[in-house]
């Protein structure tokens, strides 16, 4: 063990640990979720710290030897090393101070090793004086949140692109398959299965575009604001230098937030992006529910499609198979909707110059993007990829539907068409049988006018 101290006193820290006394206090005081920080967020915060060290080196505020050691330590964290040393809970009071100091201490202790010194020699490289130079938790933490969201959204975009491509492939596969449309869970008028699938694809494309549109506000970074937005202890132009470094390293168009007071207290960009994620979740809920409804049965449901049998569905009913990928995706959709509510409420808590709910916002934003990315990918490869149209059932349902009578509105009028539909239903007749019994049309006339494929505009 080694002894470390801060202004609150001394604590023993394991000698092999790269975290320090302030991380340990945070770990002791906040055992909320039982989870560790997400690796993507750790990497994002390390990238912010690296950019800050490079900026401080460029402005000659930070000794070259110290700066290069901090940059090297940050690179190791960005490469996935030392992540087991991030011991603080993602949900914590202090607007993320424990997380920020956990990063600062790991950076310093690794930097000390790099220059040949022992861990804990903060008189040589300090977590507060050097790793945190020209920064505050209040600007470094939200900068890392936004960077993490942008980087993490790349995975979501890939998942959405694959889902959209698969829906287009299925639409081409089933482009000539007619089926019954449904509104209000009741029979409506015919459409091609490919048209139904094209609607799903358009939903995904719209969601993707809405998310991308919302991210333009996430590109505005808080660096340079320091404690309350005034930039105290931060040199002029620091925000521009840090933002430029981050942009160059990521090849992404980050800019300094034009108003630093807005950057610290308002989380409206998070609310906007979370709303777009909720829109995607709503679309995923609709698509997954449609798929499991259409696959319901196999003998007592709609069963117009078949989806892959991935695993046994019951511990008591032999041979039962459930639409588990649909269920997983809909559960994720519900979680994302719940996260959006938490993010919105958290964003409303920006009291005076700071929003202290940033850890909550970061935790929920990160989870929403991760869950959607993984669930959409899983649904695509384990369900949609193997989806097949049950053409016989679709054709049977189509020609058994009473709503084909809609095409007779111009021929016999709405009132007679409605009467024929109800007459057929009450007397258990086909639509054609009802029309003939009522004397509205001849058999030849019925066959001429009632052709499902002519009821559709492609």
Coordinates of C-alpha atoms in Angstrom, one line a residue, residues 151-443:
X151 CA -18.0 8.4 -31.5
X152 CA -20.6 5.9 -30.1
X153 CA -23.1 7.0 -32.7
X154 CA -20.9 5.6 -35.4
X155 CA -21.8 2.1 -34.3
X156 CA -25.5 3.0 -34.3
X157 CA -25.2 4.4 -37.9
X158 CA -23.6 1.1 -39.0
X159 CA -26.4 -0.9 -37.4
X160 CA -29.1 1.3 -39.0
X161 CA -27.4 1.1 -42.4
X162 CA -27.4 -2.7 -42.2
X163 CA -31.0 -2.8 -41.1
X164 CA -32.1 -0.5 -43.9
X165 CA -30.1 -2.6 -46.5
X166 CA -31.8 -5.8 -45.2
X167 CA -35.2 -4.3 -45.5
X168 CA -34.5 -3.2 -49.0
X169 CA -33.3 -6.7 -49.9
X170 CA -36.4 -8.3 -48.4
X171 CA -38.6 -5.8 -50.3
X172 CA -36.9 -6.8 -53.6
X173 CA -37.3 -10.5 -52.7
X174 CA -41.1 -10.1 -52.1
X175 CA -41.9 -7.3 -54.6
X176 CA -44.7 -9.3 -56.4
X177 CA -46.3 -10.7 -53.2
X178 CA -49.8 -9.4 -52.6
X179 CA -51.2 -9.3 -49.1
X180 CA -54.0 -7.7 -47.1
X181 CA -53.4 -4.4 -45.5
X182 CA -54.6 -3.7 -42.0
X183 CA -55.6 -0.6 -40.1
X184 CA -56.9 -0.6 -36.5
X185 CA -55.9 -4.3 -36.4
X186 CA -58.8 -4.8 -38.9
X187 CA -58.8 -5.8 -42.6
X188 CA -58.2 -2.8 -44.9
X189 CA -57.2 -2.8 -48.6
X190 CA -54.5 -4.8 -50.4
X191 CA -50.9 -3.8 -50.8
X192 CA -47.7 -5.5 -51.8
X193 CA -45.5 -6.9 -49.1
X194 CA -42.6 -5.0 -50.5
X195 CA -44.6 -1.8 -50.0
X196 CA -45.1 -2.7 -46.3
X197 CA -41.4 -3.4 -46.0
X198 CA -40.5 -0.1 -47.8
X199 CA -42.5 1.7 -45.1
X200 CA -40.2 0.1 -42.4
X201 CA -37.1 1.1 -44.4
X202 CA -38.3 4.7 -44.7
X203 CA -38.9 4.8 -40.9
X204 CA -35.3 3.7 -40.3
X205 CA -33.9 6.2 -42.9
X206 CA -35.9 9.0 -41.4
X207 CA -34.7 8.1 -37.9
X208 CA -31.1 8.0 -39.0
X209 CA -31.4 11.4 -40.7
X210 CA -33.0 12.9 -37.6
X211 CA -30.2 11.6 -35.3
X212 CA -27.6 12.9 -37.7
X213 CA -29.4 16.3 -37.8
X214 CA -29.5 16.5 -34.0
X215 CA -25.8 15.8 -33.6
X216 CA -24.8 19.2 -35.1
X217 CA -25.5 20.6 -31.7
X218 CA -23.4 17.9 -30.0
X219 CA -20.4 19.1 -31.9
X220 CA -20.3 22.3 -29.8
X221 CA -17.8 21.6 -27.0
X222 CA -17.5 23.2 -23.5
X223 CA -13.7 23.2 -23.2
X224 CA -12.4 26.5 -22.1
X225 CA -15.4 27.4 -19.9
X226 CA -13.7 26.0 -16.7
X227 CA -15.7 26.5 -13.5
X228 CA -18.7 28.8 -14.3
X229 CA -18.1 29.7 -17.9
X230 CA -15.8 32.7 -17.4
X231 CA -12.7 30.7 -18.4
X232 CA -10.8 31.4 -15.1
X233 CA -7.3 29.9 -15.0
X234 CA -7.6 29.2 -18.8
X235 CA -5.5 31.1 -21.4
X236 CA -7.1 33.0 -24.2
X237 CA -7.7 30.7 -27.2
X238 CA -7.4 27.5 -25.3
X239 CA -10.8 26.3 -26.4
X240 CA -10.0 26.8 -30.0
X241 CA -6.7 24.9 -29.7
X242 CA -8.3 22.0 -27.8
X243 CA -11.2 21.8 -30.2
X244 CA -9.0 21.9 -33.2
X245 CA -6.8 19.0 -31.8
X246 CA -9.9 16.9 -31.1
X247 CA -11.3 17.6 -34.6
X248 CA -8.0 16.6 -36.2
X249 CA -7.6 13.4 -34.2
X250 CA -11.2 12.3 -34.9
X251 CA -11.7 13.8 -38.3
X252 CA -15.0 15.3 -37.0
X253 CA -16.2 19.0 -37.2
X254 CA -16.1 19.9 -33.5
X255 CA -16.3 23.6 -32.6
X256 CA -16.2 25.5 -29.3
X257 CA -19.6 26.3 -27.9
X258 CA -20.1 30.0 -28.8
X259 CA -21.5 30.7 -25.3
X260 CA -19.7 29.0 -22.4
X261 CA -22.4 29.8 -19.9
X262 CA -24.8 27.9 -22.1
X263 CA -22.3 25.1 -22.4
X264 CA -22.2 24.4 -18.7
X265 CA -25.7 24.9 -17.5
X266 CA -27.8 23.8 -20.5
X267 CA -28.0 20.2 -21.8
X268 CA -30.5 21.0 -24.6
X269 CA -28.3 19.2 -27.2
X270 CA -28.6 16.0 -25.1
X271 CA -32.4 16.4 -25.0
X272 CA -32.6 16.9 -28.7
X273 CA -30.4 13.9 -29.6
X274 CA -32.2 11.8 -27.0
X275 CA -35.5 12.8 -28.6
X276 CA -34.2 11.5 -31.9
X277 CA -33.1 8.3 -30.3
X278 CA -36.6 8.0 -28.8
X279 CA -38.0 8.5 -32.3
X280 CA -35.9 5.6 -33.5
X281 CA -37.0 3.5 -30.5
X282 CA -40.6 4.2 -31.4
X283 CA -40.0 3.1 -35.0
X284 CA -38.2 0.0 -33.8
X285 CA -41.1 -0.8 -31.5
X286 CA -43.5 -0.6 -34.4
X287 CA -41.5 -2.7 -36.8
X288 CA -40.7 -5.4 -34.2
X289 CA -44.4 -5.6 -33.1
X290 CA -45.5 -5.9 -36.7
X291 CA -43.1 -8.7 -37.4
X292 CA -44.2 -10.7 -34.3
X293 CA -47.9 -10.1 -35.1
X294 CA -47.4 -11.2 -38.7
X295 CA -45.5 -14.3 -37.5
X296 CA -48.0 -15.1 -34.8
X297 CA -49.3 -18.7 -34.7
X298 CA -48.2 -20.8 -36.3
X299 CA -51.8 -22.2 -36.5
X300 CA -53.9 -19.9 -34.4
X301 CA -52.5 -16.5 -35.4
X302 CA -51.9 -14.5 -38.6
X303 CA -48.8 -16.4 -39.7
X304 CA -48.3 -14.5 -42.9
X305 CA -44.5 -14.6 -42.4
X306 CA -42.1 -17.1 -40.9
X307 CA -39.1 -15.9 -38.8
X308 CA -36.1 -18.0 -37.7
X309 CA -36.5 -20.5 -34.9
X310 CA -33.6 -19.4 -32.7
X311 CA -34.2 -21.3 -29.5
X312 CA -36.9 -23.3 -27.6
X313 CA -39.6 -20.9 -26.4
X314 CA -41.0 -22.7 -23.4
X315 CA -39.8 -24.8 -20.5
X316 CA -43.1 -26.6 -20.4
X317 CA -44.6 -26.6 -23.9
X318 CA -42.5 -28.8 -26.2
X319 CA -41.8 -27.4 -29.7
X320 CA -42.9 -23.9 -28.9
X321 CA -40.8 -21.1 -30.5
X322 CA -41.2 -17.4 -29.6
X323 CA -40.3 -14.2 -31.5
X324 CA -37.5 -13.5 -29.0
X325 CA -35.6 -11.0 -31.2
X326 CA -38.7 -8.9 -31.6
X327 CA -39.2 -9.0 -27.8
X328 CA -35.7 -8.0 -27.1
X329 CA -35.9 -5.0 -29.5
X330 CA -39.1 -3.8 -28.0
X331 CA -37.7 -4.1 -24.5
X332 CA -34.8 -1.9 -25.6
X333 CA -37.2 0.6 -27.1
X334 CA -39.0 0.9 -23.8
X335 CA -35.7 1.4 -22.0
X336 CA -34.7 4.1 -24.4
X337 CA -38.0 5.9 -23.9
X338 CA -37.5 5.7 -20.1
X339 CA -33.9 7.0 -20.5
X340 CA -35.2 9.9 -22.6
X341 CA -37.6 10.9 -19.8
X342 CA -34.7 10.8 -17.3
X343 CA -32.5 12.9 -19.7
X344 CA -35.2 15.5 -20.1
X345 CA -35.8 15.8 -16.4
X346 CA -32.0 15.9 -15.8
X347 CA -31.5 18.6 -18.3
X348 CA -34.1 20.8 -16.6
X349 CA -31.9 20.8 -13.4
X350 CA -29.4 23.4 -14.6
X351 CA -29.3 25.6 -11.5
X352 CA -27.5 28.9 -12.0
X353 CA -24.2 28.3 -13.8
X354 CA -24.0 24.4 -13.8
X355 CA -26.1 21.4 -14.4
X356 CA -25.0 18.8 -11.8
X357 CA -27.1 16.0 -13.4
X358 CA -24.4 15.4 -16.1
X359 CA -23.5 12.0 -14.8
X360 CA -27.1 10.8 -15.1
X361 CA -27.4 12.3 -18.6
X362 CA -24.1 10.7 -19.7
X363 CA -25.1 7.3 -18.2
X364 CA -28.5 7.3 -20.0
X365 CA -27.3 8.7 -23.3
X366 CA -24.5 6.1 -23.4
X367 CA -26.9 3.3 -22.6
X368 CA -29.5 4.3 -25.1
X369 CA -27.0 4.5 -28.0
X370 CA -25.4 1.2 -27.0
X371 CA -28.6 -0.7 -26.5
X372 CA -30.1 0.5 -29.8
X373 CA -26.9 -0.4 -31.7
X374 CA -26.7 -3.9 -30.3
X375 CA -30.4 -4.7 -30.3
X376 CA -30.9 -3.5 -33.9
X377 CA -27.8 -5.5 -35.0
X378 CA -29.1 -8.6 -33.3
X379 CA -32.7 -8.2 -34.7
X380 CA -31.2 -7.8 -38.2
X381 CA -29.0 -10.8 -38.3
X382 CA -31.0 -13.2 -36.1
X383 CA -34.5 -12.3 -37.3
X384 CA -34.9 -10.1 -40.4
X385 CA -32.2 -11.9 -42.4
X386 CA -34.2 -15.2 -42.2
X387 CA -37.7 -13.7 -42.6
X388 CA -39.8 -15.5 -45.3
X389 CA -43.2 -14.6 -46.7
X390 CA -45.9 -17.3 -46.2
X391 CA -47.4 -16.6 -49.6
X392 CA -50.2 -19.2 -49.4
X393 CA -51.6 -17.6 -46.2
X394 CA -51.2 -14.1 -47.5
X395 CA -53.2 -15.1 -50.6
X396 CA -55.9 -16.8 -48.6
X397 CA -56.3 -13.9 -46.3
X398 CA -56.3 -11.5 -49.2
X399 CA -59.1 -13.2 -51.1
X400 CA -61.1 -13.9 -48.0
X401 CA -61.2 -10.3 -46.9
X402 CA -64.4 -8.4 -47.1
X403 CA -62.6 -5.1 -47.6
X404 CA -62.0 -5.9 -51.2
X405 CA -65.5 -4.5 -51.6
X406 CA -63.8 -1.0 -51.4
X407 CA -63.0 -1.2 -55.1
X408 CA -66.8 -1.5 -55.8
X409 CA -67.5 2.0 -54.4
X410 CA -67.4 3.6 -57.9
X411 CA -69.5 0.8 -59.3
X412 CA -72.4 0.2 -56.9
X413 CA -71.8 3.0 -54.4
X414 CA -70.6 3.2 -50.8
X415 CA -73.9 2.3 -49.2
X416 CA -74.5 -0.9 -51.2
X417 CA -70.9 -1.9 -50.9
X418 CA -71.1 -1.5 -47.1
X419 CA -74.4 -3.5 -47.0
X420 CA -72.8 -6.3 -49.0
X421 CA -69.8 -6.5 -46.7
X422 CA -72.0 -6.8 -43.6
X423 CA -74.3 -9.2 -45.3
X424 CA -71.4 -11.5 -46.2
X425 CA -70.0 -11.3 -42.6
X426 CA -73.3 -12.0 -40.9
X427 CA -74.2 -14.9 -43.2
X428 CA -70.7 -16.4 -43.4
X429 CA -70.5 -15.8 -47.2
X430 CA -67.7 -14.8 -49.4
X431 CA -67.9 -11.3 -50.7
X432 CA -68.7 -12.6 -54.2
X433 CA -71.5 -14.8 -52.9
X434 CA -73.0 -11.9 -51.0
X435 CA -72.9 -9.6 -54.1
X436 CA -74.5 -12.2 -56.2
X437 CA -77.3 -13.0 -53.6
X438 CA -78.1 -9.3 -53.3
X439 CA -78.2 -9.0 -57.1
X440 CA -75.8 -6.1 -57.2
X441 CA -73.5 -7.6 -59.9
X442 CA -73.2 -10.6 -62.1
X443 CA -70.4 -13.1 -61.6

